[in-house]
Coordinates of C-alpha atoms (C1' of nucleotides) in Angstrom, one line a residue:
Chain E
M1 CA 32.5 -6.3 24.1
P2 CA 30.5 -6.7 20.9
K3 CA 28.7 -3.4 21.2
T4 CA 29.9 -1.4 24.2
T5 CA 28.9 1.5 21.9
E6 CA 28.0 3.9 24.7
N7 CA 24.5 3.7 26.1
P8 CA 24.2 0.9 28.6
Y9 CA 20.5 1.0 28.3
V10 CA 20.1 -0.1 24.8
V11 CA 18.5 -3.5 24.6
Q12 CA 20.3 -5.5 22.0
P13 CA 17.5 -7.6 20.6
V14 CA 15.4 -4.5 20.1
M15 CA 18.2 -2.7 18.4
K16 CA 19.0 -5.5 16.1
A17 CA 15.4 -6.1 15.2
L18 CA 15.1 -2.4 14.3
K19 CA 18.1 -2.8 12.0
V20 CA 16.2 -5.7 10.4
L21 CA 13.1 -3.5 10.1
E22 CA 15.1 -0.7 8.5
L23 CA 16.8 -3.0 6.0
V24 CA 13.6 -4.5 4.9
A25 CA 11.9 -1.2 4.7
R26 CA 14.7 0.4 2.7
H27 CA 15.0 -2.5 0.4
G28 CA 12.1 -1.3 -1.6
H29 CA 10.7 -4.7 -2.3
E30 CA 10.3 -8.2 -0.9
I31 CA 13.4 -9.6 0.7
A32 CA 14.1 -13.1 1.9
L33 CA 15.3 -14.3 5.3
T34 CA 18.8 -15.3 4.1
A35 CA 19.4 -12.1 2.3
V36 CA 18.6 -10.1 5.5
S37 CA 20.7 -12.4 7.6
K38 CA 23.7 -12.1 5.3
E39 CA 23.5 -8.4 4.8
L40 CA 23.2 -7.7 8.5
R41 CA 25.6 -10.5 9.6
I42 CA 23.0 -11.7 12.0
P43 CA 22.7 -15.5 12.3
K44 CA 19.8 -17.0 10.4
T45 CA 17.9 -18.3 13.4
T46 CA 18.0 -14.9 15.1
T47 CA 17.0 -13.0 12.0
F48 CA 14.2 -15.5 11.5
R49 CA 12.9 -14.7 15.0
Y50 CA 13.0 -11.0 14.4
L51 CA 11.2 -11.3 11.1
Q52 CA 8.6 -13.3 12.8
T53 CA 8.2 -10.8 15.6
L54 CA 8.1 -7.8 13.3
T55 CA 5.5 -9.6 11.2
A56 CA 3.4 -10.6 14.2
A57 CA 3.4 -6.9 15.2
K58 CA 2.3 -6.0 11.6
F59 CA 5.4 -3.9 11.1
L60 CA 6.3 -6.3 8.3
D61 CA 4.3 -8.3 5.9
H62 CA 5.1 -11.9 5.0
N63 CA 4.3 -13.0 1.5
R64 CA 3.7 -16.7 2.1
A65 CA 3.9 -17.5 -1.6
T66 CA 7.4 -16.2 -2.1
D67 CA 8.5 -16.4 1.6
R68 CA 9.7 -12.9 1.5
Y69 CA 9.1 -9.9 3.7
T70 CA 7.9 -6.3 2.9
L71 CA 6.9 -3.3 4.9
G72 CA 3.7 -4.0 6.8
P73 CA 0.5 -2.1 7.4
Q74 CA 1.5 -0.9 10.9
M75 CA 4.4 1.1 9.5
R76 CA 2.2 2.6 6.9
A77 CA -0.5 3.4 9.4
I78 CA 2.0 5.1 11.7
A79 CA 3.4 7.1 8.9
R80 CA 0.0 8.1 7.7
A81 CA -1.1 9.0 11.2
D82 CA 2.0 11.1 11.7
A83 CA 1.7 12.8 8.4
S84 CA -1.9 13.5 9.1
V85 CA -1.2 15.0 12.5
S86 CA 1.5 17.3 11.3
K87 CA -0.7 18.3 8.4
I88 CA -3.6 19.1 10.7
R89 CA -1.4 21.0 13.0
T90 CA 0.0 23.0 10.1
L91 CA -3.4 23.7 8.6
A92 CA -5.0 24.6 11.9
R93 CA -2.4 26.9 13.3
P94 CA -3.3 30.1 11.5
A95 CA -7.0 29.6 12.1
M96 CA -6.3 29.0 15.8
T97 CA -4.4 32.2 16.2
E98 CA -7.2 34.1 14.5
L99 CA -9.7 32.5 16.8
M100 CA -7.7 33.3 19.8
H101 CA -7.6 36.9 18.9
E102 CA -11.3 37.0 18.0
F103 CA -12.5 35.7 21.4
N104 CA -9.4 36.3 23.5
E105 CA -9.6 32.9 24.9
T106 CA -7.4 29.8 24.7
V107 CA -7.8 27.7 21.6
N108 CA -7.0 24.0 21.6
L109 CA -6.4 21.4 19.0
A110 CA -6.6 17.7 19.8
V111 CA -6.5 14.4 17.9
K112 CA -8.5 11.3 18.7
G113 CA -6.4 8.9 20.7
N114 CA -7.5 5.5 21.9
G115 CA -10.5 6.3 24.0
T116 CA -9.1 9.7 24.7
I117 CA -8.3 13.0 23.1
V118 CA -4.8 14.2 23.0
Y119 CA -3.9 17.8 22.8
I120 CA -1.5 18.4 19.9
D121 CA -1.5 22.2 19.9
L122 CA -2.9 25.1 21.8
I123 CA -2.7 28.8 21.7
E124 CA -3.2 30.5 25.1
A125 CA -5.1 33.7 25.5
N126 CA -3.1 36.4 27.1
R127 CA -5.2 36.8 30.2
S128 CA -4.3 36.2 33.8
L129 CA -7.1 33.7 34.4
R130 CA -6.9 31.3 31.5
M131 CA -7.6 27.7 30.8
Q132 CA -4.7 25.4 30.9
A133 CA -4.1 22.2 29.2
R134 CA -0.7 21.0 28.0
I135 CA 0.3 19.7 24.7
G136 CA 0.5 16.0 25.0
D137 CA -2.1 15.7 27.7
S138 CA -4.9 13.1 27.3
H139 CA -8.4 13.7 28.5
P140 CA -11.4 11.5 28.4
M141 CA -13.7 11.7 25.4
H142 CA -17.0 12.0 27.3
S143 CA -16.0 14.9 29.6
T144 CA -14.6 17.3 27.0
A145 CA -16.1 19.3 24.2
L146 CA -13.3 18.1 22.0
G147 CA -14.1 14.5 22.8
K148 CA -17.9 15.0 22.4
A149 CA -17.4 16.7 19.1
I150 CA -15.4 13.6 17.9
L151 CA -17.7 11.1 19.5
A152 CA -20.7 12.6 17.7
F153 CA -19.2 12.0 14.3
L154 CA -17.7 8.6 14.9
P155 CA -19.2 5.6 13.1
E156 CA -22.0 4.2 15.2
A157 CA -20.1 0.9 16.1
E158 CA -17.1 2.7 17.3
R159 CA -19.0 5.2 19.3
Q160 CA -20.9 2.4 21.1
R161 CA -17.6 0.6 21.8
Q162 CA -16.3 3.9 23.2
L163 CA -19.2 4.5 25.5
D164 CA -19.1 0.9 26.7
L165 CA -15.8 1.7 28.5
P166 CA -16.1 2.8 32.1
L167 CA -16.6 6.6 32.2
T168 CA -14.5 8.4 34.6
E169 CA -16.0 11.2 36.7
R170 CA -13.9 14.3 36.4
T171 CA -16.1 16.7 38.3
G172 CA -19.6 16.6 39.9
R173 CA -21.0 17.7 36.6
T174 CA -19.4 15.1 34.4
L175 CA -22.0 13.2 32.4
L176 CA -22.1 9.6 33.2
E177 CA -25.6 8.5 32.1
R178 CA -25.5 6.7 28.7
E179 CA -28.9 8.1 27.8
E180 CA -27.9 11.6 28.6
I181 CA -24.6 11.4 26.7
E182 CA -26.3 10.0 23.6
R183 CA -28.9 12.7 23.6
Q184 CA -26.2 15.3 23.7
L185 CA -24.2 13.6 21.0
R186 CA -27.3 13.7 18.7
Q187 CA -27.6 17.3 19.4
V188 CA -23.9 17.8 18.6
A189 CA -24.4 16.0 15.3
R190 CA -27.2 18.4 14.4
T191 CA -25.6 21.7 15.4
G192 CA -22.1 20.8 14.4
Y193 CA -20.4 21.7 17.6
A194 CA -20.2 20.5 21.2
T195 CA -20.3 22.3 24.5
E196 CA -19.1 21.2 27.9
M197 CA -19.8 23.1 31.1
G198 CA -17.6 22.3 34.1
E199 CA -17.8 18.7 33.3
N200 CA -14.1 18.3 32.8
E201 CA -12.7 20.9 35.1
D202 CA -14.5 22.9 37.8
G203 CA -15.3 26.4 36.7
A204 CA -14.2 25.9 33.1
M205 CA -16.2 25.4 29.9
C206 CA -15.3 24.5 26.4
I207 CA -16.8 24.5 22.9
G208 CA -15.5 22.2 20.3
A209 CA -16.0 21.2 16.6
P210 CA -14.8 18.2 14.8
I211 CA -12.2 18.0 12.0
L212 CA -13.0 15.3 9.5
D213 CA -10.6 13.6 7.2
E214 CA -11.2 12.6 3.6
N215 CA -13.4 9.7 4.7
G216 CA -15.5 11.9 6.9
Y217 CA -13.8 10.3 10.0
P218 CA -13.3 12.7 12.9
V219 CA -9.6 12.6 13.4
A220 CA -9.3 15.7 15.4
A221 CA -11.2 18.6 17.0
L222 CA -10.8 22.3 17.6
S223 CA -12.0 24.1 20.7
I224 CA -12.2 27.3 22.6
S225 CA -11.9 27.0 26.4
A226 CA -12.7 29.6 28.9
P227 CA -13.7 30.2 32.5
L228 CA -17.5 29.6 32.9
M229 CA -18.0 33.1 34.1
R230 CA -16.6 34.7 31.0
M231 CA -18.7 32.8 28.4
P232 CA -22.4 33.5 28.5
H233 CA -24.8 31.5 26.3
S234 CA -25.0 34.0 23.6
L235 CA -21.3 34.2 23.2
A236 CA -20.9 30.5 23.3
A237 CA -23.4 30.1 20.4
K238 CA -21.4 32.6 18.4
A239 CA -18.2 30.8 19.2
G240 CA -19.7 27.4 18.3
A241 CA -20.7 28.7 14.9
R242 CA -17.3 30.1 14.3
L243 CA -15.6 26.9 15.4
R244 CA -17.8 24.8 13.1
E245 CA -17.0 27.0 10.2
I246 CA -13.3 27.0 10.8
A247 CA -13.1 23.3 11.5
A248 CA -15.1 22.6 8.3
G249 CA -12.6 24.7 6.4
I250 CA -9.7 22.6 7.8
S251 CA -11.7 19.4 7.0
A252 CA -12.2 20.6 3.5
R253 CA -8.4 21.1 3.1
L254 CA -7.9 17.5 4.3
G255 CA -10.1 16.4 1.4
S256 CA -13.3 15.9 3.3
Q257 CA -16.6 16.3 1.5
P258 CA -18.9 18.8 3.3
A259 CA -21.4 16.6 5.2
A260 CA -24.9 16.9 3.9
A261 CA -27.0 18.6 6.6
G262 CA -29.8 16.5 8.0
Chain V
M1 CA 1.6 -17.6 30.8
P2 CA 2.0 -14.0 29.9
K3 CA 1.9 -14.4 26.2
T4 CA 1.8 -18.0 25.0
T5 CA -0.4 -16.5 22.3
E6 CA 0.8 -18.6 19.5
N7 CA 4.1 -18.0 17.7
P8 CA 6.9 -19.4 19.8
Y9 CA 9.4 -17.3 17.8
V10 CA 8.4 -13.8 18.8
V11 CA 11.0 -12.3 21.0
Q12 CA 9.4 -10.5 23.8
P13 CA 11.7 -7.5 24.1
V14 CA 11.3 -6.7 20.5
M15 CA 7.5 -7.1 20.6
K16 CA 7.2 -4.9 23.6
A17 CA 9.5 -2.3 22.2
L18 CA 7.4 -2.2 19.1
K19 CA 4.3 -1.6 21.2
V20 CA 6.2 1.3 22.8
L21 CA 7.1 2.6 19.4
E22 CA 3.5 2.4 18.2
L23 CA 2.1 4.1 21.3
V24 CA 4.5 7.0 21.0
A25 CA 3.9 7.3 17.3
R26 CA 0.1 7.2 17.6
H27 CA 0.1 9.6 20.5
G28 CA 0.6 12.5 18.1
H29 CA 2.8 14.5 20.3
E30 CA 5.6 14.3 22.9
I31 CA 4.9 11.7 25.6
A32 CA 6.8 11.1 28.8
L33 CA 8.3 7.9 30.1
T34 CA 5.8 7.4 32.9
A35 CA 2.8 7.9 30.7
V36 CA 4.1 5.2 28.3
S37 CA 4.9 2.9 31.2
K38 CA 1.4 3.3 32.7
E39 CA -0.5 3.0 29.5
L40 CA 1.3 -0.2 28.4
R41 CA 1.6 -1.7 31.9
I42 CA 5.3 -2.2 31.4
P43 CA 7.5 -1.4 34.4
K44 CA 9.2 1.9 34.3
T45 CA 12.7 0.6 34.1
T46 CA 12.0 -1.6 31.1
T47 CA 10.0 1.1 29.3
F48 CA 13.0 3.4 29.9
R49 CA 15.3 1.0 28.2
Y50 CA 13.1 0.6 25.2
L51 CA 12.7 4.3 24.8
Q52 CA 16.5 4.7 25.0
T53 CA 17.0 2.0 22.4
L54 CA 14.4 3.3 20.1
T55 CA 15.9 6.8 20.4
A56 CA 19.4 5.5 19.8
A57 CA 18.1 3.9 16.6
K58 CA 16.6 7.2 15.7
F59 CA 13.1 5.7 15.5
L60 CA 12.2 8.1 18.3
D61 CA 13.3 11.6 19.2
H62 CA 14.0 12.6 22.7
N63 CA 13.3 16.2 23.6
R64 CA 15.8 16.8 26.4
A65 CA 14.1 20.0 27.5
T66 CA 10.8 18.3 28.3
D67 CA 12.1 14.8 28.7
R68 CA 9.5 13.5 26.3
Y69 CA 9.6 11.4 23.3
T70 CA 8.3 11.8 19.7
L71 CA 8.5 10.0 16.4
G72 CA 12.0 10.1 15.1
P73 CA 13.6 10.8 11.8
Q74 CA 14.2 7.2 11.0
M75 CA 10.5 6.5 10.9
R76 CA 9.8 9.4 8.7
A77 CA 12.7 8.5 6.4
I78 CA 11.4 5.0 6.0
A79 CA 7.9 6.2 5.4
R80 CA 9.0 8.7 2.8
A81 CA 11.2 6.1 1.1
D82 CA 8.4 3.7 1.0
A83 CA 5.9 6.2 -0.3
S84 CA 8.4 7.3 -2.9
V85 CA 9.0 3.7 -4.1
S86 CA 5.3 3.0 -4.5
K87 CA 4.8 6.3 -6.2
I88 CA 7.6 5.6 -8.6
R89 CA 6.3 2.1 -9.3
T90 CA 2.8 3.4 -9.9
L91 CA 3.9 6.2 -12.2
A92 CA 6.3 4.0 -14.1
R93 CA 4.1 1.0 -14.8
P94 CA 2.1 2.4 -17.8
A95 CA 5.2 3.8 -19.4
M96 CA 7.0 0.5 -18.9
T97 CA 4.3 -1.5 -20.6
E98 CA 4.3 0.9 -23.5
L99 CA 8.1 0.6 -23.8
M100 CA 8.0 -3.2 -23.7
H101 CA 5.5 -3.2 -26.6
E102 CA 7.5 -0.7 -28.5
F103 CA 10.8 -2.6 -28.4
N104 CA 9.5 -6.0 -27.5
E105 CA 12.2 -6.4 -24.9
T106 CA 12.1 -6.7 -21.1
V107 CA 11.8 -3.4 -19.3
N108 CA 13.2 -3.0 -15.8
L109 CA 12.7 -0.5 -12.9
A110 CA 15.1 -0.3 -10.1
V111 CA 15.7 1.9 -7.1
K112 CA 19.1 2.9 -5.7
G113 CA 19.9 0.7 -2.7
N114 CA 23.0 1.0 -0.6
G115 CA 25.8 0.6 -3.2
T116 CA 23.5 -1.5 -5.3
I117 CA 20.4 -1.2 -7.4
V118 CA 17.3 -3.1 -6.5
Y119 CA 14.8 -4.2 -9.0
I120 CA 11.3 -3.1 -7.9
D121 CA 9.4 -3.9 -11.0
L122 CA 9.9 -5.4 -14.5
I123 CA 7.8 -6.3 -17.5
E124 CA 9.0 -9.2 -19.4
A125 CA 9.0 -9.4 -23.2
N126 CA 7.1 -12.2 -24.6
R127 CA 10.0 -13.9 -26.3
S128 CA 11.5 -17.2 -25.8
L129 CA 15.0 -15.8 -25.3
R130 CA 14.6 -13.0 -22.8
M131 CA 16.6 -11.3 -20.1
Q132 CA 15.8 -12.3 -16.6
A133 CA 16.2 -10.4 -13.4
R134 CA 13.8 -10.9 -10.5
I135 CA 12.0 -8.3 -8.5
G136 CA 13.9 -7.8 -5.3
D137 CA 17.3 -8.8 -6.8
S138 CA 20.2 -6.5 -6.1
H139 CA 23.0 -5.9 -8.6
P140 CA 26.1 -3.8 -8.4
M141 CA 25.9 -0.2 -9.5
H142 CA 29.0 -0.2 -11.8
S143 CA 28.1 -3.2 -13.9
T144 CA 24.6 -2.3 -14.9
A145 CA 23.1 0.3 -17.1
L146 CA 20.6 1.0 -14.3
G147 CA 23.4 1.6 -11.8
K148 CA 25.5 3.7 -14.2
A149 CA 22.5 5.9 -15.0
I150 CA 22.1 6.5 -11.3
L151 CA 25.8 6.9 -10.6
A152 CA 26.1 9.5 -13.3
F153 CA 23.6 11.8 -11.7
L154 CA 24.7 11.3 -8.1
P155 CA 26.2 14.2 -6.2
E156 CA 30.0 14.1 -6.7
A157 CA 30.8 13.2 -3.1
E158 CA 28.5 10.3 -3.0
R159 CA 29.6 9.0 -6.4
Q160 CA 33.2 9.0 -5.3
R161 CA 32.3 7.2 -2.1
Q162 CA 30.5 4.7 -4.2
L163 CA 33.4 4.1 -6.5
D164 CA 35.8 3.7 -3.6
L165 CA 34.1 0.5 -2.7
P166 CA 35.6 -2.7 -4.1
L167 CA 34.1 -3.3 -7.6
T168 CA 33.0 -6.9 -8.2
E169 CA 33.8 -8.4 -11.5
R170 CA 30.6 -9.9 -12.9
T171 CA 31.9 -10.9 -16.4
G172 CA 35.1 -10.5 -18.3
R173 CA 33.8 -7.3 -19.7
T174 CA 32.8 -5.7 -16.4
L175 CA 34.5 -2.2 -16.1
L176 CA 36.9 -2.1 -13.2
E177 CA 39.2 0.8 -14.1
R178 CA 38.2 3.9 -12.1
E179 CA 39.3 6.1 -15.1
E180 CA 37.3 4.2 -17.6
I181 CA 34.2 4.2 -15.4
E182 CA 34.4 7.9 -14.8
R183 CA 34.8 8.6 -18.4
Q184 CA 31.7 6.6 -19.2
L185 CA 29.7 8.3 -16.4
R186 CA 30.6 11.7 -17.9
Q187 CA 29.3 10.5 -21.2
V188 CA 26.1 9.3 -19.5
A189 CA 25.6 12.6 -17.9
R190 CA 25.8 14.2 -21.3
T191 CA 23.6 11.9 -23.3
G192 CA 21.1 11.2 -20.5
Y193 CA 21.3 7.5 -20.7
A194 CA 23.7 4.6 -20.0
T195 CA 24.6 1.5 -21.8
E196 CA 26.1 -1.7 -20.6
M197 CA 27.3 -4.5 -22.9
G198 CA 27.8 -7.9 -21.4
E199 CA 29.3 -6.3 -18.4
N200 CA 26.8 -7.7 -16.0
E201 CA 25.7 -10.9 -17.7
D202 CA 27.4 -12.6 -20.6
G203 CA 25.5 -12.1 -23.9
A204 CA 23.2 -9.5 -22.4
M205 CA 23.1 -5.8 -22.7
C206 CA 21.1 -3.1 -21.1
I207 CA 20.2 0.6 -21.6
G208 CA 19.1 2.7 -18.7
A209 CA 18.0 6.2 -17.8
P210 CA 17.7 7.8 -14.4
I211 CA 14.6 8.9 -12.6
L212 CA 15.2 12.0 -10.5
D213 CA 13.2 13.2 -7.5
E214 CA 12.2 16.7 -6.7
N215 CA 15.7 17.5 -5.6
G216 CA 17.3 16.2 -8.8
Y217 CA 18.5 13.1 -6.9
P218 CA 18.6 9.9 -8.9
V219 CA 16.3 7.7 -6.8
A220 CA 15.6 5.1 -9.5
A221 CA 16.3 4.1 -13.1
L222 CA 14.4 2.6 -15.9
S223 CA 16.0 0.2 -18.4
I224 CA 15.5 -2.0 -21.4
S225 CA 17.5 -5.2 -21.4
A226 CA 18.0 -7.6 -24.3
P227 CA 20.4 -10.2 -25.7
L228 CA 23.4 -8.5 -27.3
M229 CA 22.6 -10.0 -30.6
R230 CA 19.2 -8.4 -30.8
M231 CA 20.2 -4.9 -30.1
P232 CA 22.4 -3.2 -32.8
H233 CA 23.9 0.2 -32.1
S234 CA 21.3 2.1 -34.1
L235 CA 18.4 0.5 -32.2
A236 CA 20.2 1.0 -28.9
A237 CA 20.5 4.8 -29.6
K238 CA 16.9 5.0 -30.4
A239 CA 16.0 3.1 -27.2
G240 CA 18.2 5.3 -25.2
A241 CA 16.5 8.4 -26.5
R242 CA 13.1 6.9 -25.7
L243 CA 14.2 5.9 -22.2
R244 CA 15.6 9.3 -21.5
E245 CA 12.3 10.9 -22.6
I246 CA 10.1 8.6 -20.6
A247 CA 12.3 8.7 -17.5
A248 CA 12.3 12.5 -17.6
G249 CA 8.5 12.4 -17.8
I250 CA 8.4 10.3 -14.6
S251 CA 10.9 12.6 -13.0
A252 CA 8.8 15.5 -13.8
R253 CA 5.8 13.9 -12.2
L254 CA 7.9 13.4 -9.1
G255 CA 8.4 17.1 -9.0
S256 CA 11.8 17.2 -10.5
Q257 CA 12.9 20.3 -12.5
P258 CA 14.1 19.3 -15.9
A259 CA 17.9 19.5 -15.7
A260 CA 19.4 22.2 -17.8
A261 CA 21.4 20.6 -20.6
G262 CA 25.1 21.2 -20.5
Chain S
dC1 C1' 14.6 24.2 52.8
dA2 C1' 11.2 20.4 52.3
dT3 C1' 8.5 17.7 49.2
dC4 C1' 6.8 15.4 45.5
dG5 C1' 7.0 13.3 41.1
dA6 C1' 9.7 11.9 37.5
dA7 C1' 13.8 10.1 35.5
dT8 C1' 18.0 7.5 36.1
dT9 C1' 21.1 4.2 38.2
dC10 C1' 22.2 -0.1 40.8
dC11 C1' 22.2 -4.9 41.3
dG12 C1' 21.2 -9.8 41.9
dC13 C1' 18.5 -13.4 39.6
dA14 C1' 16.8 -16.5 36.4
dA15 C1' 14.2 -16.1 32.3
dC16 C1' 14.8 -16.4 27.8
dA17 C1' 17.2 -15.0 23.7
dC18 C1' 20.9 -17.2 21.3
dG19 C1' 22.9 -19.9 17.6
dA20 C1' 24.8 -24.5 16.2
dA21 C1' 23.2 -28.2 14.4
dA22 C1' 19.6 -31.1 12.9
dC23 C1' 15.6 -31.3 10.1
dC24 C1' 12.4 -30.5 6.3
dC25 C1' 11.0 -29.4 1.8
dG26 C1' 10.9 -27.8 -2.8
dT27 C1' 14.2 -27.3 -7.1
dG28 C1' 17.2 -28.4 -10.2
dT29 C1' 20.8 -31.8 -11.6
dT30 C1' 22.8 -36.1 -13.2
Chain A
dA1 C1' 14.6 -41.6 -9.8
dA2 C1' 17.9 -40.6 -6.7
dC3 C1' 20.6 -36.9 -5.2
dA4 C1' 22.6 -32.7 -3.7
dC5 C1' 21.6 -28.2 -2.7
dG6 C1' 19.8 -24.0 -0.7
dG7 C1' 16.6 -21.9 2.1
dG8 C1' 13.4 -22.1 5.7
dT9 C1' 12.0 -24.2 10.3
dT10 C1' 12.6 -26.6 14.6
dT11 C1' 15.1 -28.3 18.6
dC12 C1' 17.8 -27.8 22.5
dG13 C1' 21.3 -26.8 26.0
dT14 C1' 23.9 -22.8 27.5
dG15 C1' 25.0 -18.4 29.6
dT16 C1' 24.1 -14.0 28.5
dT17 C1' 21.6 -10.2 29.4
dG18 C1' 17.2 -8.4 30.0
dC19 C1' 14.3 -7.7 34.0
dG20 C1' 12.3 -5.0 37.6
dG21 C1' 12.3 -3.7 42.6
dA22 C1' 14.5 -0.6 45.1
dA23 C1' 17.6 3.1 45.9
dT24 C1' 19.2 7.6 44.1
dT25 C1' 19.3 11.8 41.7
dC26 C1' 17.1 15.5 39.5
dG27 C1' 14.1 19.4 39.1
dA28 C1' 10.3 21.6 39.7
dT29 C1' 7.1 23.8 43.4
dG30 C1' 5.6 25.7 47.6

DNA sequence: CATCGAATTCCGCAACACGAAACCCGTGTT
DNA sequence: AACACGGGTTTCGTGTTGCGGAATTCGATG
């Protein structure tokens, strides 16, 4: 009876906690428990629990000195990540179209997820036999050119943590040897682009270059994917150089300083 | 056993829903129910409910065509609001210090809340008798110079909605007549600053000017408050002009076009 | 038409969120 | 100093309501 609003699937505690989150966020500055409770007409105890939970999840911050709550780091991180992704997508789109026309192969854009890369955009070549990924798909880092491009530019500690995770074998050619992977990554760091030959999908290959943010952190990568048979070494090298160039251009517009070579 | 982590006050549904929110947000693009469920190891039914709830609260968006979820408008709105507030605070701070020294009275910065103004910063004059508000305090719109400055520049529809609400009487001098208030607001719109004399706090007065965002919307206001006895008309006029000037400068840096006079 | 995977709905159970009230603590008051 | 007050924290018994397994529908795909 209290809220037979419509959707029988809404979970009340969650809904109310989101209202609390919203109120605190929109308040613009520190707000105290009682104020939230009064404003939202939610009993003090319950409000207290929500504030605790939201704080524990870092969505809110609790100023112990004043006993008041503010927007937390998690919210800001999410907001930044979101803004960053849309910015990357916007910046990359024209270059992707251009690349697709230049090589007449599918061009992909992916961001670094947690241990994976996630496709956030792609422009398909207009050919009958073409490489298919779908926006939103996740793929392992170590078996894709996109992932390898990102891995190669990750800070050492994070790269190691990444490679410590179990590496899934996607095809018979997927690299699984730590040594071999690290050798390749050093190579990628030197040349500025990564290649992958049938390691993620049989018969397919991919060439990728990293996109770095203002801190030089590889937030995303750009790639061209094609059937192995259509991409001879010479062409791959040319594509790699182009990708590196274009990705660097996007990085620059994200505020990244051009990395000093060697 | 599952999560006796520490805080006995965290409510599980909320915590888990926040994890869902975070996952979807960080994913960078549309993600489907099953993917979320698998990734977070939360049963499908439960995940479904959280996604529904988050969507109902506009924290997520549900693409009916693909049956996938993305970050929703609410999150973006909160993020924008937060960024805007911190930007305003940062931009205003130096000017506020300057103003405080110039008049040797307390300078206040407030944003428009829902039917109220909320102090987000203030610089106190170093005098024994000084006006006191506290960061985070809310005051009514109609009884403060800050509020009147904002009201005067609100779009007509919103201003009317605002004035339709019951108007609390803070002191014997608080304006309560709709006619009188609207007359004053027109005056404020002309002169570019608002005054309030003992209408909010006995013996205190305040002069405020609006800060407009890139759409010309009054998101905040800047004010000088002082004991009535220390602020004769002539000084008040001078302060008003300065406030208008400085607030306009901040507005400009927020991307606002200077409003065409009359 | 059959099949599969995904999303939605159903339903019975007990976990656990709820909120009143008690408690604690720091502030300001007499 | 004692006191009341307001705000935050803790306790605790109750019954709501969130849970998740299973059944069902939906929508692609072959």
